[in-house]
CSV table of C-alpha atoms in Angstrom, one decimal:
chain,number,residue,atom,x,y,z
A,487,MET,CA,193.4,106.7,120.4
A,488,ILE,CA,192.8,104.9,123.9
A,489,ASP,CA,195.7,103.2,125.3
A,490,VAL,CA,197.5,102.9,128.7
A,491,ASN,CA,199.1,106.3,128.4
A,492,SER,CA,195.6,107.8,127.9
A,493,PHE,CA,194.2,106.4,131.1
A,494,LEU,CA,197.4,107.8,133.0
A,495,VAL,CA,196.5,111.2,131.6
A,496,PHE,CA,192.9,111.0,132.8
A,497,GLY,CA,193.9,109.6,136.0
A,498,GLY,CA,196.4,112.2,136.6
A,499,VAL,CA,194.1,115.1,135.6
A,500,PHE,CA,191.5,113.8,138.1
A,501,LEU,CA,193.7,113.4,140.9
A,502,LEU,CA,195.3,117.1,140.3
A,503,SER,CA,191.9,118.6,140.1
A,504,PHE,CA,190.9,117.0,143.3
A,505,LEU,CA,194.2,118.3,145.1
A,506,LEU,CA,194.0,121.6,143.9
A,507,SER,CA,190.4,121.9,144.8
A,508,LYS,CA,191.4,121.0,148.4
A,509,PHE,CA,194.3,123.5,148.4
A,510,ILE,CA,191.8,126.2,147.2
A,511,ILE,CA,189.5,125.3,150.1
A,512,LYS,CA,192.4,125.9,152.4
A,513,ILE,CA,193.5,129.3,151.2
A,514,SER,CA,189.9,130.7,150.0
A,515,SER,CA,189.6,133.0,153.1
A,516,LYS,CA,193.0,134.6,152.3
A,517,PHE,CA,192.3,135.3,148.9
A,518,GLY,CA,188.8,136.5,148.9
A,519,LEU,CA,187.3,133.1,147.4
A,520,LEU,CA,184.5,132.6,149.6
A,521,ASP,CA,180.9,132.7,148.8
A,522,THR,CA,179.0,134.3,151.5
A,523,PRO,CA,175.3,133.4,151.6
A,524,ASN,CA,172.7,136.0,150.5
A,525,HIS,CA,168.8,136.1,150.0
A,526,ARG,CA,169.3,134.0,146.9
A,527,SER,CA,171.7,131.7,148.1
A,528,ILE,CA,170.8,127.9,149.2
A,529,HIS,CA,173.8,127.3,151.2
A,530,LYS,CA,173.6,128.8,155.0
A,531,THR,CA,177.4,129.1,155.5
A,532,PRO,CA,180.4,130.6,153.6
A,533,VAL,CA,181.8,128.3,151.1
A,534,ALA,CA,184.9,128.3,149.1
A,535,ARG,CA,184.6,129.3,145.5
A,536,GLY,CA,187.1,129.4,142.5
A,537,GLY,CA,186.9,125.8,141.7
A,538,GLY,CA,187.4,126.6,138.1
A,539,ILE,CA,191.0,127.5,138.8
A,540,ALA,CA,191.5,123.8,139.9
A,541,ILE,CA,189.6,122.5,136.8
A,542,PHE,CA,191.3,124.5,134.2
A,543,ALA,CA,194.8,124.2,135.8
A,544,SER,CA,194.4,120.6,135.7
A,545,PHE,CA,192.8,120.8,132.0
A,546,PHE,CA,195.9,122.9,130.7
A,547,LEU,CA,198.5,120.7,132.2
A,548,GLY,CA,196.6,117.9,130.7
A,549,LEU,CA,196.8,119.2,127.3
A,550,LEU,CA,200.7,119.5,127.8
A,551,ALA,CA,200.7,115.7,128.1
A,552,VAL,CA,199.1,115.4,124.8
A,553,GLY,CA,201.4,117.0,122.3
A,554,GLU,CA,199.5,116.3,119.0
A,555,ILE,CA,196.8,118.7,119.8
A,556,TYR,CA,198.5,121.0,122.0
A,557,SER,CA,200.3,122.5,119.2
A,558,PHE,CA,196.9,123.1,117.5
A,559,TRP,CA,195.4,125.2,120.2
A,560,LEU,CA,198.7,127.4,120.2
A,561,GLU,CA,198.2,128.0,116.3
A,562,ILE,CA,194.7,129.3,116.4
A,563,GLY,CA,195.2,131.1,119.7
A,564,VAL,CA,192.5,129.4,121.6
A,565,PHE,CA,194.8,128.7,124.5
A,566,SER,CA,195.2,132.5,125.2
A,567,THR,CA,191.4,133.2,124.5
A,568,LEU,CA,190.2,130.6,127.0
A,569,ALA,CA,192.7,131.8,129.3
A,570,PHE,CA,191.3,135.1,129.2
A,571,VAL,CA,187.8,133.8,130.0
A,572,LEU,CA,189.3,132.1,132.9
A,573,ILE,CA,191.3,135.1,134.2
A,574,SER,CA,188.0,137.1,134.1
A,575,GLY,CA,186.2,134.6,136.1
A,576,VAL,CA,189.0,134.4,138.7
A,577,ILE,CA,188.7,138.4,139.1
A,578,ASP,CA,185.1,138.1,139.5
A,579,ASP,CA,185.3,135.1,142.0
A,580,MET,CA,187.7,137.4,144.1
A,581,PHE,CA,186.3,140.9,143.7
A,582,GLY,CA,182.9,140.5,142.3
A,583,THR,CA,181.7,142.1,139.0
A,584,SER,CA,178.4,143.0,137.5
A,585,SER,CA,176.4,140.8,135.1
A,586,LYS,CA,176.7,143.5,132.3
A,587,PHE,CA,180.5,143.7,132.7
A,588,LYS,CA,180.7,139.8,132.5
A,589,LEU,CA,178.7,139.8,129.4
A,590,PHE,CA,181.2,142.4,127.8
A,591,LEU,CA,184.2,140.3,128.8
A,592,ILE,CA,182.4,137.1,126.9
A,593,PHE,CA,181.8,139.5,124.0
A,594,VAL,CA,185.5,140.4,123.9
A,595,ALA,CA,186.5,136.8,124.0
A,596,ALA,CA,183.9,135.9,121.2
A,597,ASN,CA,185.7,138.6,119.1
A,598,LEU,CA,189.1,137.0,120.0
A,599,LEU,CA,187.7,133.7,118.7
A,600,TRP,CA,186.6,135.3,115.6
A,601,LEU,CA,190.1,137.1,114.9
A,602,ASN,CA,191.5,133.7,115.5
A,603,GLY,CA,189.6,132.2,112.5
A,604,PHE,CA,186.5,130.6,114.1
A,605,GLU,CA,183.3,131.4,112.3
A,606,LEU,CA,180.0,130.0,111.5
A,607,LYS,CA,179.3,129.7,107.7
A,608,THR,CA,175.8,128.0,107.6
A,609,LEU,CA,172.6,127.9,109.5
A,610,GLY,CA,172.1,124.4,108.6
A,611,ILE,CA,169.5,122.7,106.2
A,612,VAL,CA,166.0,124.5,105.9
A,613,PHE,CA,163.5,122.7,103.9
A,614,GLY,CA,166.2,120.7,101.9
A,615,GLN,CA,168.4,123.9,101.2
A,616,GLU,CA,171.5,124.9,102.9
A,617,ILE,CA,171.4,128.4,104.4
A,618,LEU,CA,174.9,129.8,103.9
A,619,LEU,CA,175.8,133.1,106.0
A,620,GLY,CA,177.9,135.9,104.9
A,621,ALA,CA,181.0,137.3,106.7
A,622,PHE,CA,178.8,139.5,108.9
A,623,GLY,CA,176.0,136.8,109.5
A,624,GLY,CA,178.7,134.4,110.5
A,625,TYR,CA,180.2,136.8,112.9
A,626,LEU,CA,177.0,137.8,114.4
A,627,LEU,CA,175.9,134.2,115.0
A,628,LEU,CA,179.2,133.4,116.6
A,629,VAL,CA,179.0,136.3,118.9
A,630,ILE,CA,175.6,135.4,120.0
A,631,ALA,CA,176.1,131.8,120.3
A,632,THR,CA,179.3,132.5,122.4
A,633,VAL,CA,177.8,135.2,124.8
A,634,GLY,CA,174.3,133.4,125.1
A,635,PHE,CA,175.6,129.8,126.0
A,636,THR,CA,178.4,131.0,128.2
A,637,ASN,CA,176.1,133.1,130.1
A,638,ALA,CA,173.6,130.1,130.1
A,639,LEU,CA,175.8,127.7,131.8
A,640,ASN,CA,176.7,130.5,134.4
A,641,LEU,CA,173.2,130.8,135.1
A,642,ILE,CA,172.5,127.2,135.6
A,643,ASP,CA,175.2,127.1,138.1
A,644,GLY,CA,172.9,127.2,141.4
A,645,LEU,CA,173.1,123.9,142.8
A,646,ASP,CA,175.9,121.7,144.3
A,647,GLY,CA,177.2,119.7,141.2
A,648,LEU,CA,174.7,120.8,138.7
A,649,ALA,CA,176.9,123.0,136.1
A,650,SER,CA,179.4,120.0,136.5
A,651,ILE,CA,176.9,117.3,135.9
A,652,VAL,CA,175.5,119.3,132.8
A,653,SER,CA,178.9,120.0,131.4
A,654,ILE,CA,180.1,116.6,131.8
A,655,VAL,CA,176.9,115.2,129.8
A,656,ILE,CA,177.5,117.7,127.0
A,657,LEU,CA,181.4,117.1,126.8
A,658,ALA,CA,180.6,113.5,126.7
A,659,ALA,CA,178.7,113.7,123.4
A,660,PHE,CA,181.8,115.6,122.0
A,661,ALA,CA,184.1,113.0,123.2
A,662,TRP,CA,181.9,110.2,121.8
A,663,MET,CA,182.0,112.3,118.4
A,664,GLY,CA,185.9,112.5,118.6
A,665,PHE,CA,186.1,108.6,119.2
A,666,LYS,CA,183.6,107.8,116.4
A,667,LEU,CA,185.3,110.1,114.0
A,668,GLY,CA,189.0,109.5,114.9
A,669,ASP,CA,189.2,113.3,115.5
A,670,PRO,CA,191.8,113.7,118.3
A,671,PHE,CA,191.0,117.4,119.0
A,672,LEU,CA,187.3,116.5,119.9
A,673,PHE,CA,188.2,113.6,121.9
A,674,TRP,CA,191.1,114.5,123.8
A,675,ILE,CA,189.8,118.3,124.8
A,676,SER,CA,186.4,116.9,125.7
A,677,MET,CA,188.1,113.9,127.9
A,678,ILE,CA,190.5,115.9,129.6
A,679,ALA,CA,187.9,118.3,130.6
A,680,ILE,CA,185.5,115.6,131.7
A,681,PHE,CA,188.2,114.3,134.1
A,682,SER,CA,189.2,117.6,135.3
A,683,ILE,CA,185.6,118.3,136.2
A,684,PHE,CA,185.2,114.9,138.0
A,685,GLY,CA,188.1,115.6,140.2
A,686,PHE,CA,186.4,118.8,141.5
A,687,LEU,CA,182.9,117.3,141.5
A,688,VAL,CA,184.1,114.9,144.4
A,689,LEU,CA,184.3,118.0,146.6
A,690,ASN,CA,181.5,119.9,144.9
A,691,TRP,CA,179.0,117.2,145.4
A,692,ASN,CA,176.2,117.9,147.9
A,693,PRO,CA,177.0,119.1,150.6
A,694,ALA,CA,179.6,121.0,148.5
A,695,LYS,CA,182.8,121.9,150.2
A,696,ILE,CA,183.8,124.2,147.1
A,697,PHE,CA,181.9,126.0,144.2
A,698,MET,CA,183.3,126.3,140.8
A,699,GLY,CA,182.6,130.0,140.8
A,700,ASP,CA,182.5,132.1,137.6
A,701,SER,CA,186.1,130.9,136.8
A,702,GLY,CA,184.3,127.4,136.2
A,703,SER,CA,181.1,128.1,134.7
A,704,LEU,CA,182.2,130.7,132.4
A,705,SER,CA,185.0,128.8,131.2
A,706,LEU,CA,183.2,125.6,130.8
A,707,GLY,CA,180.6,127.4,128.8
A,708,PHE,CA,183.2,129.1,126.6
A,709,LEU,CA,184.9,125.6,126.1
A,710,ILE,CA,181.6,124.0,125.0
A,711,VAL,CA,181.2,126.9,122.5
A,712,LEU,CA,184.8,126.2,121.1
A,713,LEU,CA,184.0,122.5,120.7
A,714,SER,CA,180.6,123.3,119.1
A,715,VAL,CA,182.0,125.7,116.7
A,716,TYR,CA,184.7,123.1,115.7
A,717,ALA,CA,182.1,120.3,115.3
A,718,ILE,CA,180.1,122.5,112.9
A,719,SER,CA,183.2,123.4,110.9
A,720,ILE,CA,183.8,119.7,110.2
A,721,GLY,CA,180.1,119.1,109.3
A,722,ARG,CA,179.3,117.0,112.1
A,723,LEU,CA,176.7,119.2,113.8
A,724,THR,CA,174.5,122.1,112.6
A,725,PRO,CA,173.9,125.3,114.8
A,726,ALA,CA,170.2,124.3,115.2
A,727,SER,CA,171.1,120.8,116.7
A,728,LEU,CA,173.3,122.6,119.4
A,729,LEU,CA,170.0,124.0,120.9
A,730,LEU,CA,169.4,120.3,121.8
A,731,LEU,CA,172.9,119.4,122.7
A,732,GLY,CA,172.8,122.1,125.5
A,733,ALA,CA,169.1,122.3,126.1
A,734,VAL,CA,168.9,122.6,129.7
A,735,PRO,CA,170.8,125.7,130.3
A,736,VAL,CA,169.7,127.4,127.1
A,737,LEU,CA,165.9,126.8,127.9
A,738,ASP,CA,166.5,127.7,131.4
A,739,THR,CA,167.7,131.1,130.4
A,740,LEU,CA,165.2,131.8,127.7
A,741,VAL,CA,162.3,131.1,130.0
A,742,VAL,CA,163.7,133.0,133.0
A,743,MET,CA,164.5,136.0,130.9
A,744,THR,CA,161.1,135.8,129.0
A,745,ARG,CA,159.3,135.5,132.2
A,746,ARG,CA,161.3,138.7,133.6
A,747,ILE,CA,160.5,140.8,130.6
A,748,ARG,CA,156.9,140.0,130.7
A,749,LYS,CA,156.9,141.2,134.2
A,750,GLY,CA,158.8,144.5,133.2
A,751,LEU,CA,162.0,143.7,134.8
A,752,SER,CA,165.4,143.5,133.5
A,753,PRO,CA,166.4,140.1,131.9
A,754,PHE,CA,169.5,140.2,133.9
A,755,SER,CA,167.8,140.7,137.4
A,756,ALA,CA,168.6,138.0,140.0
A,757,ASP,CA,166.0,135.8,141.3
A,758,LYS,CA,165.1,132.2,142.5
A,759,THR,CA,163.0,131.1,139.5
A,760,HIS,CA,165.3,129.3,137.6
A,761,ILE,CA,164.6,125.6,136.4
A,762,HIS,CA,166.9,124.1,139.4
A,763,HIS,CA,165.0,126.3,142.1
A,764,LEU,CA,161.8,125.2,141.2
A,765,LEU,CA,162.5,121.5,140.6
A,766,LEU,CA,164.1,121.9,144.1
A,767,ARG,CA,161.0,122.6,145.6
A,768,GLN,CA,159.2,120.0,143.7
A,769,GLN,CA,161.7,117.4,145.1
A,770,LYS,CA,161.1,118.7,148.8
A,771,GLY,CA,164.5,120.2,149.0
A,772,ASP,CA,166.6,117.0,147.8
A,773,THR,CA,169.5,118.6,146.1
A,774,LYS,CA,171.2,115.3,144.8
A,775,ARG,CA,167.9,114.0,143.4
A,776,THR,CA,167.2,117.3,141.6
A,777,VAL,CA,170.7,117.5,140.1
A,778,LEU,CA,170.8,113.8,139.0
A,779,LEU,CA,167.1,114.4,137.4
A,780,LEU,CA,168.3,117.6,135.6
A,781,GLY,CA,171.3,115.8,134.4
A,782,ALA,CA,169.1,112.9,133.2
A,783,ILE,CA,167.0,115.4,131.1
A,784,GLN,CA,170.2,117.0,129.7
A,785,ALA,CA,171.5,113.6,128.6
A,786,LEU,CA,168.2,112.8,126.8
A,787,PHE,CA,168.2,116.1,125.1
A,788,THR,CA,171.9,115.7,124.2
A,789,TYR,CA,171.2,112.1,122.6
A,790,ILE,CA,168.2,113.5,120.6
A,791,GLY,CA,170.5,116.5,119.4
A,792,LEU,CA,173.1,113.9,118.2
A,793,GLY,CA,170.4,111.6,116.5
A,794,PHE,CA,169.1,114.9,114.5
A,795,LYS,CA,172.3,115.6,113.1
A,796,VAL,CA,171.4,114.6,109.4
A,797,ARG,CA,167.9,115.8,109.3
A,798,ASP,CA,166.1,119.1,108.4
A,799,ASP,CA,167.0,121.6,110.9
A,800,VAL,CA,163.3,123.1,110.8
A,801,VAL,CA,162.3,119.9,112.6
A,802,ILE,CA,165.0,120.8,115.3
A,803,VAL,CA,164.0,124.3,115.7
A,804,GLY,CA,160.5,123.2,115.9
A,805,MET,CA,161.2,120.7,118.5
A,806,PHE,CA,163.1,123.4,120.4
A,807,VAL,CA,160.3,125.9,120.4
A,808,LEU,CA,157.9,123.1,121.4
A,809,LEU,CA,160.0,122.5,124.4
A,810,PHE,CA,160.4,126.3,125.3
A,811,ILE,CA,156.7,126.5,125.5
A,812,VAL,CA,156.5,123.5,127.6
A,813,PHE,CA,159.0,124.5,130.0
A,814,TYR,CA,157.6,128.1,130.3
A,815,PHE,CA,154.0,126.7,131.2
A,816,LEU,CA,155.5,124.2,133.5
A,817,LEU,CA,157.7,126.4,135.5
A,818,THR,CA,155.8,129.6,135.4
A,819,PRO,CA,153.1,130.0,138.0
A,820,LYS,CA,149.7,130.8,136.6
A,821,SER,CA,149.8,134.4,138.4
A,822,SER,CA,153.0,135.2,136.6
A,823,ARG,CA,152.1,134.2,132.9
């Protein structure tokens, strides 16, 4: 599966992503691709955004170089669905849209996935018995998982390089699965995406010269959902194990929304109480150390999620609930609990 041509593809994707990111930086002011600081921003000067365009332009071109899986993407309509999410993110980067409208677009994309044959048929093993889902249950779980995780990765994108590092860690797990199973779809999709992100990350590392924007975070979240549903369909993972595989963005979103609801606020209201904001304060404003620490935490959870793939899913759900409680009390001031 790995040969000289593989490294040529990976190197080409990396270089193309880097060069496109530099190009976007140059034209950002002309096309409205500038992130202007506000009261929630950590950066102090306008920074180019729309790095997702560079990541996924490189990604799609990388797929062209690997014909054995490119045809599969066309057959199931995933290419057009992912492109829809990317275009939605680009529009938001250029003109700005509300959080509710972005959720609606991801809901539409989830339905497009379902129409193209993507479905979840099982909840996993509960007390030794496999819990099968009916048609409606499988559809509902797919929509919830797609909208939930895509939004979660979008929300974690608050520090230079953070969404990139978290995505690379999760995608590395899928690449490892693909390598061990001899599955070209899992392996190539994950590896091409990883090197596309690395090319962008060179310029996204603190102090960032470009942000990935919603075109990047929404599309990466959606791509991870695609790979997750595929891994479940071949029996490699269960829905419960994905809670640990993507623990940092999922836990962050659940903790923040729970805190807002308990305060009587909208769960979609914006603030600076995400895990990366709080950890950044604990690390005395050191962005690089904060990002690497969160990447290490995500790597630990991802490793555990892979290791629990053959056990009763009740154990996994129980562990995730415990993690949620711990995260909530560690990241919520006493006055806000």
